[in-house]
CSV table of C-alpha atoms in Angstrom, one decimal:
chain,number,residue,atom,x,y,z
A,1,UNK,CA,0.0,0.0,0.0
A,2,UNK,CA,1.5,3.3,-1.1
A,3,UNK,CA,1.8,6.0,1.5
A,4,UNK,CA,2.3,9.7,1.2
A,5,UNK,CA,5.2,11.7,2.6
A,6,UNK,CA,3.8,13.7,5.5
A,7,UNK,CA,6.3,16.5,5.9
A,8,UNK,CA,6.1,20.2,5.7
A,9,UNK,CA,7.0,23.6,7.1
A,10,UNK,CA,6.9,24.5,10.8
A,11,UNK,CA,3.7,26.4,11.7
A,12,UNK,CA,3.1,28.9,14.5
A,13,UNK,CA,6.5,28.3,16.0
A,14,UNK,CA,5.3,25.3,17.8
A,15,UNK,CA,7.9,22.9,16.5
A,16,UNK,CA,5.3,20.7,14.9
A,17,UNK,CA,5.2,20.1,11.2
A,18,UNK,CA,2.1,20.5,9.1
A,19,UNK,CA,1.3,17.5,7.0
A,20,UNK,CA,1.6,17.9,3.2
A,21,UNK,CA,-0.9,15.8,1.3
A,22,UNK,CA,-0.4,14.7,-2.2
A,23,UNK,CA,-2.9,13.7,-4.9
A,24,UNK,CA,-3.8,10.0,-5.0
A,25,UNK,CA,-3.5,8.7,-8.5
A,26,UNK,CA,-3.2,5.1,-9.6
A,27,UNK,CA,-2.5,4.0,-6.1
A,28,UNK,CA,0.4,6.4,-5.6
A,29,UNK,CA,0.7,9.7,-3.7
A,30,UNK,CA,2.0,12.3,-6.2
A,31,UNK,CA,2.6,16.0,-6.3
A,32,UNK,CA,0.6,18.2,-8.6
A,33,UNK,CA,2.1,18.9,-12.0
A,34,UNK,CA,1.7,22.6,-11.3
A,35,UNK,CA,4.2,22.5,-8.3
A,36,UNK,CA,1.6,24.6,-6.4
A,37,UNK,CA,-0.1,23.9,-3.0
A,38,UNK,CA,-2.7,25.5,-0.8
A,39,UNK,CA,-3.3,25.6,2.9
A,40,UNK,CA,-6.3,24.1,4.7
A,41,UNK,CA,-7.0,26.2,7.8
A,42,UNK,CA,-9.3,25.8,10.7
A,43,UNK,CA,-12.2,28.3,10.4
A,44,UNK,CA,-12.5,28.5,14.2
A,45,UNK,CA,-8.8,29.4,14.5
A,46,UNK,CA,-7.1,30.4,11.3
A,47,UNK,CA,-3.7,30.1,13.0
A,48,UNK,CA,-4.2,26.3,12.9
A,49,UNK,CA,-3.1,24.9,9.5
A,50,UNK,CA,-4.8,21.5,9.2
A,51,UNK,CA,-2.8,20.5,6.1
A,52,UNK,CA,-1.1,21.6,2.9
A,53,UNK,CA,-2.7,20.2,-0.3
A,54,UNK,CA,-1.9,20.1,-4.0
A,55,UNK,CA,-3.2,22.9,-6.2
A,56,UNK,CA,-3.7,20.7,-9.2
A,57,UNK,CA,-4.3,21.4,-12.9
A,58,UNK,CA,-5.6,19.8,-16.0
A,59,UNK,CA,-2.6,17.4,-16.4
A,60,UNK,CA,-3.3,15.9,-13.0
A,61,UNK,CA,-6.9,15.4,-13.9
A,62,UNK,CA,-6.0,13.7,-17.1
A,63,UNK,CA,-3.6,11.4,-15.2
A,64,UNK,CA,-6.3,10.5,-12.7
A,65,UNK,CA,-8.9,9.8,-15.4
A,66,UNK,CA,-6.4,7.6,-17.4
A,67,UNK,CA,-5.7,5.6,-14.2
A,68,UNK,CA,-9.4,5.2,-13.6
A,69,UNK,CA,-10.0,4.1,-17.2
A,70,UNK,CA,-7.3,1.4,-16.9
A,71,UNK,CA,-8.6,0.2,-13.6
A,72,UNK,CA,-12.2,-0.1,-14.9
A,73,UNK,CA,-11.1,-2.9,-17.3
A,74,UNK,CA,-10.6,-5.3,-14.4
A,75,UNK,CA,-12.8,-3.7,-11.7
A,76,UNK,CA,-16.0,-4.1,-13.6
A,77,UNK,CA,-15.4,-7.8,-13.9
A,78,UNK,CA,-15.1,-8.4,-10.2
A,79,UNK,CA,-18.4,-9.8,-9.0
A,80,UNK,CA,-20.6,-7.2,-7.2
A,81,UNK,CA,-20.6,-9.3,-3.9
A,82,UNK,CA,-16.8,-9.2,-3.9
A,83,UNK,CA,-16.8,-5.5,-4.5
A,84,UNK,CA,-19.3,-5.1,-1.7
A,85,UNK,CA,-17.0,-7.1,0.7
A,86,UNK,CA,-14.4,-4.4,0.4
A,87,UNK,CA,-16.9,-1.7,1.2
A,88,UNK,CA,-18.1,-3.7,4.2
A,89,UNK,CA,-14.6,-3.9,5.5
A,90,UNK,CA,-14.3,-0.1,5.0
A,91,UNK,CA,-17.4,0.4,7.1
A,92,UNK,CA,-15.8,-1.5,10.0
A,93,UNK,CA,-12.6,0.6,9.7
A,94,UNK,CA,-14.5,3.8,9.5
A,95,UNK,CA,-16.3,3.0,12.7
A,96,UNK,CA,-13.1,2.2,14.4
A,97,UNK,CA,-11.5,5.5,13.4
A,98,UNK,CA,-14.6,7.6,13.9
A,99,UNK,CA,-13.3,9.8,16.7
A,100,UNK,CA,-10.1,10.6,14.9
A,101,UNK,CA,-11.8,11.4,11.7
A,102,UNK,CA,-14.5,13.5,13.5
A,103,UNK,CA,-11.7,15.6,15.1
A,104,UNK,CA,-10.0,16.1,11.8
A,105,UNK,CA,-13.3,17.2,10.3
A,106,UNK,CA,-14.1,19.7,13.1
A,107,UNK,CA,-10.7,21.3,12.6
A,108,UNK,CA,-11.0,21.7,8.9
A,109,UNK,CA,-14.8,22.4,8.6
A,110,UNK,CA,-15.7,23.9,12.0
A,111,UNK,CA,-18.9,22.2,12.9
A,112,UNK,CA,-19.1,20.8,16.4
A,113,UNK,CA,-17.9,17.3,17.3
A,114,UNK,CA,-21.4,15.9,17.8
A,115,UNK,CA,-22.1,16.8,14.2
A,116,UNK,CA,-18.8,15.6,12.7
A,117,UNK,CA,-19.2,12.3,14.5
A,118,UNK,CA,-22.6,12.1,12.8
A,119,UNK,CA,-21.0,12.9,9.5
A,120,UNK,CA,-18.5,10.0,9.8
A,121,UNK,CA,-21.4,7.8,11.0
A,122,UNK,CA,-23.3,8.6,7.9
A,123,UNK,CA,-20.4,7.4,5.8
A,124,UNK,CA,-20.4,4.2,8.0
A,125,UNK,CA,-24.1,3.7,7.4
A,126,UNK,CA,-23.8,4.3,3.7
A,127,UNK,CA,-21.0,1.8,3.5
A,128,UNK,CA,-23.0,-0.9,5.3
A,129,UNK,CA,-26.0,-0.2,3.1
A,130,UNK,CA,-24.1,-0.2,-0.2
A,131,UNK,CA,-22.3,-3.4,0.9
A,132,UNK,CA,-25.6,-5.0,1.1
A,133,UNK,CA,-26.5,-3.8,-2.4
A,134,UNK,CA,-23.7,-5.9,-3.8
A,135,UNK,CA,-26.0,-8.9,-3.3
A,136,UNK,CA,-29.2,-7.1,-4.2
A,137,UNK,CA,-28.4,-5.6,-7.6
A,138,UNK,CA,-31.6,-6.9,-8.9
A,139,UNK,CA,-33.0,-6.6,-12.4
A,140,UNK,CA,-36.4,-7.7,-13.6
A,141,UNK,CA,-37.0,-11.0,-15.3
A,142,UNK,CA,-40.3,-11.0,-17.3
A,143,UNK,CA,-42.2,-13.4,-19.5
A,144,UNK,CA,-41.6,-13.0,-23.2
A,145,UNK,CA,-44.5,-12.6,-25.5
A,146,UNK,CA,-43.1,-15.4,-27.6
A,147,UNK,CA,-42.7,-19.1,-26.8
A,148,UNK,CA,-39.3,-20.5,-25.8
A,149,UNK,CA,-37.8,-17.1,-25.2
A,150,UNK,CA,-36.4,-15.7,-22.0
A,151,UNK,CA,-36.3,-11.9,-21.2
A,152,UNK,CA,-34.5,-10.0,-18.4
A,153,UNK,CA,-32.7,-6.8,-17.6
A,154,UNK,CA,-29.4,-6.4,-15.8
A,155,UNK,CA,-27.5,-3.5,-14.3
A,156,UNK,CA,-24.1,-2.7,-15.8
A,157,UNK,CA,-21.4,-0.1,-14.7
A,158,UNK,CA,-21.1,3.1,-16.6
A,159,UNK,CA,-17.3,3.6,-16.6
A,160,UNK,CA,-15.2,6.4,-15.1
A,161,UNK,CA,-17.3,8.7,-12.9
A,162,UNK,CA,-16.3,12.2,-11.9
A,163,UNK,CA,-17.3,13.6,-8.5
A,164,UNK,CA,-17.3,17.1,-7.2
A,165,UNK,CA,-18.2,17.4,-3.5
A,166,UNK,CA,-18.9,20.2,-1.1
A,167,UNK,CA,-17.3,21.3,2.2
A,168,UNK,CA,-20.3,21.1,4.5
A,169,UNK,CA,-20.5,17.3,4.8
A,170,UNK,CA,-16.9,16.4,3.7
A,171,UNK,CA,-17.1,12.7,4.4
A,172,UNK,CA,-20.8,11.8,4.2
A,173,UNK,CA,-21.4,13.3,0.8
A,174,UNK,CA,-18.3,11.7,-0.8
A,175,UNK,CA,-19.5,8.4,0.6
A,176,UNK,CA,-22.9,9.0,-1.0
A,177,UNK,CA,-21.2,9.2,-4.4
A,178,UNK,CA,-18.1,6.9,-4.2
A,179,UNK,CA,-19.7,3.8,-2.5
A,180,UNK,CA,-22.7,3.2,-4.8
A,181,UNK,CA,-20.5,4.0,-7.8
A,182,UNK,CA,-18.0,1.4,-6.6
A,183,UNK,CA,-20.4,-1.4,-5.8
A,184,UNK,CA,-21.9,-0.9,-9.3
A,185,UNK,CA,-18.5,-1.5,-10.8
A,186,UNK,CA,-17.4,2.0,-11.8
A,187,UNK,CA,-14.1,3.7,-11.2
A,188,UNK,CA,-13.9,7.2,-9.8
A,189,UNK,CA,-12.0,10.5,-9.9
A,190,UNK,CA,-13.1,12.8,-7.0
A,191,UNK,CA,-12.4,16.5,-6.4
A,192,UNK,CA,-13.1,17.4,-2.8
A,193,UNK,CA,-13.9,21.0,-1.8
A,194,UNK,CA,-10.8,23.0,-1.3
A,195,UNK,CA,-11.9,24.0,2.2
A,196,UNK,CA,-12.2,20.4,3.4
A,197,UNK,CA,-10.1,17.9,1.5
A,198,UNK,CA,-8.8,16.0,4.5
A,199,UNK,CA,-12.0,14.2,5.3
A,200,UNK,CA,-12.2,12.8,1.7
A,201,UNK,CA,-8.6,11.7,2.0
A,202,UNK,CA,-9.5,9.8,5.2
A,203,UNK,CA,-12.4,8.1,3.5
A,204,UNK,CA,-10.4,7.0,0.5
A,205,UNK,CA,-7.5,5.9,2.5
A,206,UNK,CA,-9.8,3.6,4.4
A,207,UNK,CA,-11.2,2.1,1.2
A,208,UNK,CA,-7.6,1.3,0.1
A,209,UNK,CA,-6.8,-0.1,3.5
A,210,UNK,CA,-9.9,-2.3,3.0
A,211,UNK,CA,-8.4,-3.8,-0.2
A,212,UNK,CA,-9.6,-1.5,-3.1
A,213,UNK,CA,-7.3,-2.1,-6.1
A,214,UNK,CA,-5.1,0.7,-7.4
A,215,UNK,CA,-6.6,3.2,-9.7
A,216,UNK,CA,-10.2,2.5,-8.8
A,217,UNK,CA,-10.6,5.7,-6.8
A,218,UNK,CA,-8.3,8.7,-7.5
A,219,UNK,CA,-8.2,12.1,-5.6
A,220,UNK,CA,-7.3,15.3,-7.3
A,221,UNK,CA,-7.3,18.4,-5.0
A,222,UNK,CA,-7.6,22.0,-6.1
A,223,UNK,CA,-10.0,24.7,-7.3
A,224,UNK,CA,-13.2,24.5,-9.4
A,225,UNK,CA,-12.0,26.0,-12.7
A,226,UNK,CA,-8.7,24.2,-12.5
A,227,UNK,CA,-9.8,20.7,-11.5
A,228,UNK,CA,-13.6,20.5,-11.6
A,229,UNK,CA,-14.0,21.9,-15.1
A,230,UNK,CA,-11.5,19.5,-16.7
A,231,UNK,CA,-13.2,16.5,-15.0
A,232,UNK,CA,-16.6,17.6,-16.3
A,233,UNK,CA,-15.3,18.2,-19.8
A,234,UNK,CA,-13.2,15.1,-20.3
A,235,UNK,CA,-14.5,12.7,-22.9
A,236,UNK,CA,-13.5,9.6,-20.9
A,237,UNK,CA,-15.6,10.6,-17.9
A,238,UNK,CA,-19.0,9.0,-18.5
A,239,UNK,CA,-20.9,10.3,-15.5
A,240,UNK,CA,-20.6,13.4,-13.3
A,241,UNK,CA,-22.0,13.9,-9.9
A,242,UNK,CA,-22.0,17.3,-8.3
A,243,UNK,CA,-23.3,18.6,-5.0
A,244,UNK,CA,-23.1,22.4,-5.0
A,245,UNK,CA,-24.9,25.6,-5.8
A,246,UNK,CA,-27.6,25.9,-8.4
A,247,UNK,CA,-25.4,28.4,-10.3
A,248,UNK,CA,-22.6,25.9,-10.6
A,249,UNK,CA,-25.1,23.1,-11.3
A,250,UNK,CA,-26.3,24.9,-14.4
A,251,UNK,CA,-22.8,25.2,-15.8
A,252,UNK,CA,-21.9,21.5,-15.0
A,253,UNK,CA,-25.2,20.3,-16.4
A,254,UNK,CA,-24.8,22.2,-19.6
A,255,UNK,CA,-21.2,21.0,-20.1
A,256,UNK,CA,-22.2,17.4,-19.4
A,257,UNK,CA,-25.1,17.5,-21.8
A,258,UNK,CA,-22.7,18.3,-24.7
A,259,UNK,CA,-21.1,14.9,-24.5
A,260,UNK,CA,-24.2,13.0,-23.2
A,261,UNK,CA,-22.7,12.2,-19.8
A,262,UNK,CA,-24.9,11.0,-17.1
A,263,UNK,CA,-25.2,14.0,-14.7
A,264,UNK,CA,-26.6,14.1,-11.2
A,265,UNK,CA,-27.0,17.5,-9.6
A,266,UNK,CA,-27.8,18.1,-5.9
A,267,UNK,CA,-28.1,21.8,-5.5
A,268,UNK,CA,-29.5,24.5,-3.3
A,269,UNK,CA,-32.5,24.8,-0.9
A,270,UNK,CA,-34.6,27.3,0.9
A,271,UNK,CA,-36.4,24.9,3.2
A,272,UNK,CA,-39.7,25.7,5.0
A,273,UNK,CA,-40.8,24.4,8.4
A,274,UNK,CA,-44.5,25.0,9.0
A,275,UNK,CA,-45.8,25.2,12.6
A,276,UNK,CA,-49.6,25.1,13.0
A,277,UNK,CA,-51.6,26.2,16.0
A,278,UNK,CA,-52.0,22.7,17.3
A,279,UNK,CA,-48.3,21.8,17.2
A,280,UNK,CA,-46.3,20.7,20.2
A,281,UNK,CA,-44.7,24.1,20.6
A,282,UNK,CA,-41.6,23.0,22.6
A,283,UNK,CA,-40.9,20.3,20.0
A,284,UNK,CA,-41.2,22.7,17.1
A,285,UNK,CA,-38.9,25.2,18.8
A,286,UNK,CA,-36.2,22.6,19.4
A,287,UNK,CA,-36.6,21.4,15.8
A,288,UNK,CA,-36.4,24.8,14.4
A,289,UNK,CA,-33.2,25.6,16.4
A,290,UNK,CA,-31.5,22.4,15.3
A,291,UNK,CA,-32.6,22.8,11.7
A,292,UNK,CA,-31.7,26.5,11.5
A,293,UNK,CA,-28.4,26.6,13.4
A,294,UNK,CA,-27.0,23.1,13.1
A,295,UNK,CA,-23.9,23.2,11.0
A,296,UNK,CA,-24.1,27.0,11.4
A,297,UNK,CA,-27.0,26.9,8.9
A,298,UNK,CA,-24.6,25.6,6.3
A,299,UNK,CA,-26.8,22.8,4.9
A,300,UNK,CA,-28.7,22.6,1.7
A,301,UNK,CA,-31.5,21.3,3.9
A,302,UNK,CA,-31.2,24.0,6.6
A,303,UNK,CA,-34.5,25.2,8.1
A,304,UNK,CA,-34.0,28.7,6.8
A,305,UNK,CA,-37.8,29.6,6.8
A,306,UNK,CA,-40.2,29.0,9.6
A,307,UNK,CA,-43.8,29.5,8.7
A,308,UNK,CA,-45.9,29.9,11.8
A,309,UNK,CA,-49.7,30.1,12.1
A,310,UNK,CA,-50.8,33.4,13.5
A,311,UNK,CA,-52.5,32.0,16.6
A,312,UNK,CA,-49.2,31.0,18.1
A,313,UNK,CA,-46.9,33.3,16.1
A,314,UNK,CA,-46.0,35.7,19.0
A,315,UNK,CA,-45.5,32.9,21.5
A,316,UNK,CA,-43.3,30.9,19.1
A,317,UNK,CA,-41.2,33.9,18.2
A,318,UNK,CA,-40.6,34.8,21.9
A,319,UNK,CA,-39.4,31.4,22.9
A,320,UNK,CA,-37.5,30.7,19.7
A,321,UNK,CA,-35.5,33.9,19.9
A,322,UNK,CA,-34.8,33.4,23.6
A,323,UNK,CA,-33.3,30.0,22.8
A,324,UNK,CA,-31.4,31.3,19.8
A,325,UNK,CA,-29.8,34.0,21.9
A,326,UNK,CA,-28.7,31.3,24.4
A,327,UNK,CA,-26.9,29.1,21.9
A,328,UNK,CA,-23.2,28.8,22.7
A,329,UNK,CA,-21.0,29.7,19.7
A,330,UNK,CA,-17.3,28.7,19.5
A,331,UNK,CA,-14.7,26.2,18.5
A,332,UNK,CA,-16.4,22.9,17.7
A,333,UNK,CA,-13.7,20.9,19.5
A,334,UNK,CA,-15.2,22.2,22.8
A,335,UNK,CA,-17.9,19.7,23.7
A,336,UNK,CA,-20.1,22.4,25.2
A,337,UNK,CA,-20.3,24.5,22.0
A,338,UNK,CA,-23.6,24.4,20.1
A,339,UNK,CA,-22.7,26.3,16.9
A,340,UNK,CA,-19.3,26.6,15.1
A,341,UNK,CA,-18.0,29.2,12.7
A,342,UNK,CA,-18.7,29.9,9.0
A,343,UNK,CA,-16.5,27.9,6.7
A,344,UNK,CA,-14.5,30.9,5.5
A,345,UNK,CA,-14.3,34.7,5.2
A,346,UNK,CA,-16.3,34.9,2.0
A,347,UNK,CA,-19.2,32.8,3.4
A,348,UNK,CA,-19.2,35.0,6.6
A,349,UNK,CA,-19.4,38.1,4.4
A,350,UNK,CA,-22.3,36.7,2.5
A,351,UNK,CA,-24.1,35.9,5.8
A,352,UNK,CA,-23.6,39.4,7.1
A,353,UNK,CA,-24.7,40.9,3.7
A,354,UNK,CA,-28.0,39.2,4.0
A,355,UNK,CA,-28.5,40.8,7.4
A,356,UNK,CA,-28.2,44.2,5.7
A,357,UNK,CA,-30.6,43.0,3.0
A,358,UNK,CA,-33.2,41.9,5.5
A,359,UNK,CA,-33.0,45.2,7.4
A,360,UNK,CA,-33.3,47.2,4.1
A,361,UNK,CA,-36.3,45.1,3.1
A,362,UNK,CA,-38.2,46.0,6.3
A,363,UNK,CA,-37.9,42.7,8.2
A,364,UNK,CA,-37.3,43.0,11.9
A,365,UNK,CA,-34.0,41.8,13.3
A,366,UNK,CA,-34.9,40.1,16.5
A,367,UNK,CA,-31.5,38.7,17.5
A,368,UNK,CA,-28.0,38.3,16.2
A,369,UNK,CA,-26.8,39.8,13.0
A,370,UNK,CA,-23.2,40.6,14.1
A,371,UNK,CA,-19.8,39.1,13.6
A,372,UNK,CA,-18.1,37.8,16.7
A,373,UNK,CA,-14.5,38.9,16.6
A,374,UNK,CA,-13.3,39.6,20.1
A,375,UNK,CA,-11.4,37.5,22.6
A,376,UNK,CA,-11.8,33.8,21.8
A,377,UNK,CA,-13.5,34.6,18.5
A,378,UNK,CA,-10.8,36.9,17.0
A,379,UNK,CA,-9.1,34.3,14.9
A,380,UNK,CA,-12.2,32.7,13.4
A,381,UNK,CA,-15.2,33.3,11.2
A,382,UNK,CA,-17.9,33.5,13.9
A,383,UNK,CA,-21.4,35.0,13.7
A,384,UNK,CA,-24.3,35.3,16.1
A,385,UNK,CA,-27.3,33.1,15.5
A,386,UNK,CA,-29.6,35.5,13.6
A,387,UNK,CA,-33.4,35.6,13.5
A,388,UNK,CA,-35.6,37.9,11.4
A,389,UNK,CA,-39.3,38.2,12.2
A,390,UNK,CA,-42.3,39.8,10.4
A,391,UNK,CA,-40.7,38.6,7.2
A,392,UNK,CA,-42.7,38.9,3.9
A,393,UNK,CA,-42.7,35.8,1.8
A,394,UNK,CA,-41.3,37.7,-1.2
A,395,UNK,CA,-38.3,39.3,0.6
A,396,UNK,CA,-34.9,38.2,-0.6
A,397,UNK,CA,-34.1,36.7,2.8
A,398,UNK,CA,-37.2,34.5,2.4
A,399,UNK,CA,-36.4,33.5,-1.2
A,400,UNK,CA,-32.6,33.2,-1.6
A,401,UNK,CA,-30.3,30.6,-0.1
A,402,UNK,CA,-28.0,32.2,2.4
A,403,UNK,CA,-26.2,29.1,3.7
A,404,UNK,CA,-25.6,30.6,7.1
A,405,UNK,CA,-27.1,31.0,10.6
A,406,UNK,CA,-29.9,33.3,9.4
A,407,UNK,CA,-33.5,32.2,10.0
A,408,UNK,CA,-36.6,34.0,8.7
A,409,UNK,CA,-39.9,33.6,10.5
A,410,UNK,CA,-43.1,34.2,8.4
A,411,UNK,CA,-46.7,34.4,9.6
A,412,UNK,CA,-49.4,32.4,7.9
A,413,UNK,CA,-53.2,32.1,8.1
A,414,UNK,CA,-53.7,28.4,7.9
A,415,UNK,CA,-52.2,25.2,6.3
A,416,UNK,CA,-53.3,26.2,2.8
A,417,UNK,CA,-51.6,29.6,3.1
A,418,UNK,CA,-48.5,28.0,4.6
A,419,UNK,CA,-48.2,25.5,1.8
A,420,UNK,CA,-48.5,28.3,-0.7
A,421,UNK,CA,-45.7,30.2,1.0
A,422,UNK,CA,-43.6,27.1,1.3
A,423,UNK,CA,-43.9,26.3,-2.4
A,424,UNK,CA,-43.4,29.9,-3.6
A,425,UNK,CA,-39.7,29.7,-4.1
A,426,UNK,CA,-37.3,28.5,-6.8
A,427,UNK,CA,-36.0,25.6,-4.7
A,428,UNK,CA,-37.7,22.3,-3.6
A,429,UNK,CA,-35.4,20.2,-1.5
A,430,UNK,CA,-36.7,19.7,2.0
A,431,UNK,CA,-39.9,20.7,4.0
A,432,UNK,CA,-41.4,20.1,7.3
A,433,UNK,CA,-44.8,20.4,9.2
A,434,UNK,CA,-45.5,20.4,12.9
A,435,UNK,CA,-49.1,19.4,13.7
A,436,UNK,CA,-51.1,16.9,15.7
A,437,UNK,CA,-53.7,16.6,13.0
A,438,UNK,CA,-53.1,13.5,10.9
A,439,UNK,CA,-55.4,14.8,8.1
A,440,UNK,CA,-53.3,18.0,7.8
A,441,UNK,CA,-50.1,15.9,7.8
A,442,UNK,CA,-51.3,13.9,4.8
A,443,UNK,CA,-52.3,17.0,2.9
A,444,UNK,CA,-48.9,18.5,3.5
A,445,UNK,CA,-47.2,15.3,2.4
A,446,UNK,CA,-49.2,15.5,-0.8
A,447,UNK,CA,-49.0,19.2,-1.6
A,448,UNK,CA,-45.5,20.4,-0.4
A,449,UNK,CA,-43.5,20.6,-3.6
A,450,UNK,CA,-40.2,19.2,-2.4
A,451,UNK,CA,-38.1,16.1,-2.6
A,452,UNK,CA,-38.3,15.5,1.2
A,453,UNK,CA,-41.1,16.1,3.7
A,454,UNK,CA,-40.8,15.6,7.5
A,455,UNK,CA,-43.7,15.5,9.9
A,456,UNK,CA,-43.0,16.7,13.4
A,457,UNK,CA,-39.3,17.0,12.7
A,458,UNK,CA,-37.2,19.8,11.2
A,459,UNK,CA,-36.0,19.8,7.6
A,460,UNK,CA,-32.8,18.0,8.3
A,461,UNK,CA,-32.2,14.4,9.2
A,462,UNK,CA,-32.2,12.3,6.0
A,463,UNK,CA,-31.3,8.7,6.3
A,464,UNK,CA,-29.0,6.9,3.8
A,465,UNK,CA,-31.4,4.2,2.7
A,466,UNK,CA,-34.0,6.6,1.2
A,467,UNK,CA,-33.6,8.8,-1.9
A,468,UNK,CA,-32.1,12.2,-1.3
A,469,UNK,CA,-32.6,15.2,-3.6
A,470,UNK,CA,-35.2,17.8,-4.7
A,471,UNK,CA,-37.2,19.4,-7.4
A,472,UNK,CA,-37.1,22.7,-9.3
A,473,UNK,CA,-33.7,24.5,-9.0
A,474,UNK,CA,-32.6,22.0,-6.4
A,475,UNK,CA,-31.6,19.3,-8.9
A,476,UNK,CA,-32.2,17.6,-12.2
A,477,UNK,CA,-34.3,14.7,-11.1
A,478,UNK,CA,-31.6,12.2,-10.0
A,479,UNK,CA,-31.4,11.1,-6.3
A,480,UNK,CA,-28.6,10.2,-4.0
A,481,UNK,CA,-28.9,7.6,-1.3
A,482,UNK,CA,-30.8,4.3,-1.4
A,483,UNK,CA,-31.8,2.8,-4.8
A,484,UNK,CA,-31.7,6.3,-6.3
A,485,UNK,CA,-27.9,6.1,-6.2
A,486,UNK,CA,-27.7,2.6,-7.6
A,487,UNK,CA,-30.0,3.8,-10.5
A,488,UNK,CA,-27.7,6.7,-11.3
A,489,UNK,CA,-24.4,4.8,-11.2
A,490,UNK,CA,-25.6,1.9,-13.3
A,491,UNK,CA,-27.1,1.4,-16.8
A,492,UNK,CA,-29.8,-1.0,-17.7
A,493,UNK,CA,-29.2,-3.7,-20.3
A,494,UNK,CA,-32.1,-5.8,-21.6
A,495,UNK,CA,-31.2,-9.3,-22.6
A,496,UNK,CA,-33.3,-11.8,-24.7
A,497,UNK,CA,-32.5,-15.5,-25.0
A,498,UNK,CA,-34.4,-17.3,-27.8
A,499,UNK,CA,-34.1,-21.1,-27.4
A,500,UNK,CA,-36.8,-22.0,-29.9
A,501,UNK,CA,-34.1,-22.7,-32.6
A,502,UNK,CA,-36.1,-20.7,-35.2
A,503,UNK,CA,-36.5,-17.1,-36.2
A,504,UNK,CA,-39.3,-15.5,-34.2
A,505,UNK,CA,-40.4,-12.0,-35.0
A,506,UNK,CA,-41.6,-10.0,-31.9
A,507,UNK,CA,-44.9,-8.2,-32.3
A,508,UNK,CA,-45.4,-10.1,-35.6
A,509,UNK,CA,-45.3,-13.8,-34.9
A,510,UNK,CA,-48.4,-14.0,-32.7
A,511,UNK,CA,-51.1,-16.7,-32.5
A,512,UNK,CA,-54.0,-14.2,-32.6
């Protein structure tokens, strides 16, 4: 098993050396052809350099794709149950290393340890699930319309798959893409987000420790235009899977369409949580806090809009704001912290700009809205949990994805009005309803135009064995997780076996 050289410059005068991570191509750790690197810094304390990574270019992408193409020749012929056994072993190893990987992730991404442990656990769960799919890659067998003829359909791998992953779930989301692709018999080239490459390295290293052959998965680190674009454009990449913004998704989808690549886009969200008069108010408040400020609001499924029926609006706002003000913000490595930093300076500036937008639009800022930059916060990208009330459904803060700890609370008349507000956006990823009325719950499940609906739970909390994705500007119809992922990373082949020993003409040779 090849290992990388983990050496580098001394940082902060501590005498410790920062690890230098290389690209992983064809089973070897190699430097970028550009000779350039970039730093991965802790957003809670930018003095802390987590690692130094390769700033790659087109030549590195081409080398990785060539390695994946060579590996595909043999990997596709390994029986799916054998491929799945490697993934199962990886699941066991991921679980054993969960605490170390969670701490790495908190350092590079910022979210609290409870959440990063959950991120690693999601990769574990995905690995266990996809390992089972190695023996369940079913296809239909069906009666032929002609005698002495057999008909069936089987799944086949696509080839080299390119993957571009985000920074907010830096191990879970790569696992959603890599593991179903592998069990289906594909080989992969993955570009992790430049803010959080280490967690993807940890995942891939485990896969190779579990026995994955060389070249089957390759990592190329770097920036979107320098790495992501060459992956998307390359003729030998037969499928591309992106999790990112809707703006980037439009570009990737257009590029992929030119060469007829399979293309899966999981994009933005502006997710509504409806709270009706009969809801368990305490439960709804806790759900809204977790959905709105978990991961510092940096989730595509974040509960960024809370739509509250007028009968309980004032009471909900009072208690929700009180609880938001009490949330402890800080370094996620502190077990008592409840919300970490923004991922980087640009994201923090975006979050703060929407505070100004909300004020200018006439929404009432009820709490937060400020950067935290004194004392323990001075070296990080921290912001107060922020709540706007009396928000109009058409305001930009109620329509546009912010991707930060900014929650808009909107009043509604009844369920019908709430659903109209909920659906009145460009996105359609997740949605939620709090009510004790089962009839209203079923109406919401039917009428909310979203890929996911929760009843008496916030808009976050998806499980790996169900399809994940959305409608409208949230995606292009494909799904991650569960059978949706297997469907994307495999192609159907229909097979007919005629054992009549004579020419039979379908749709013509019938005994009418």
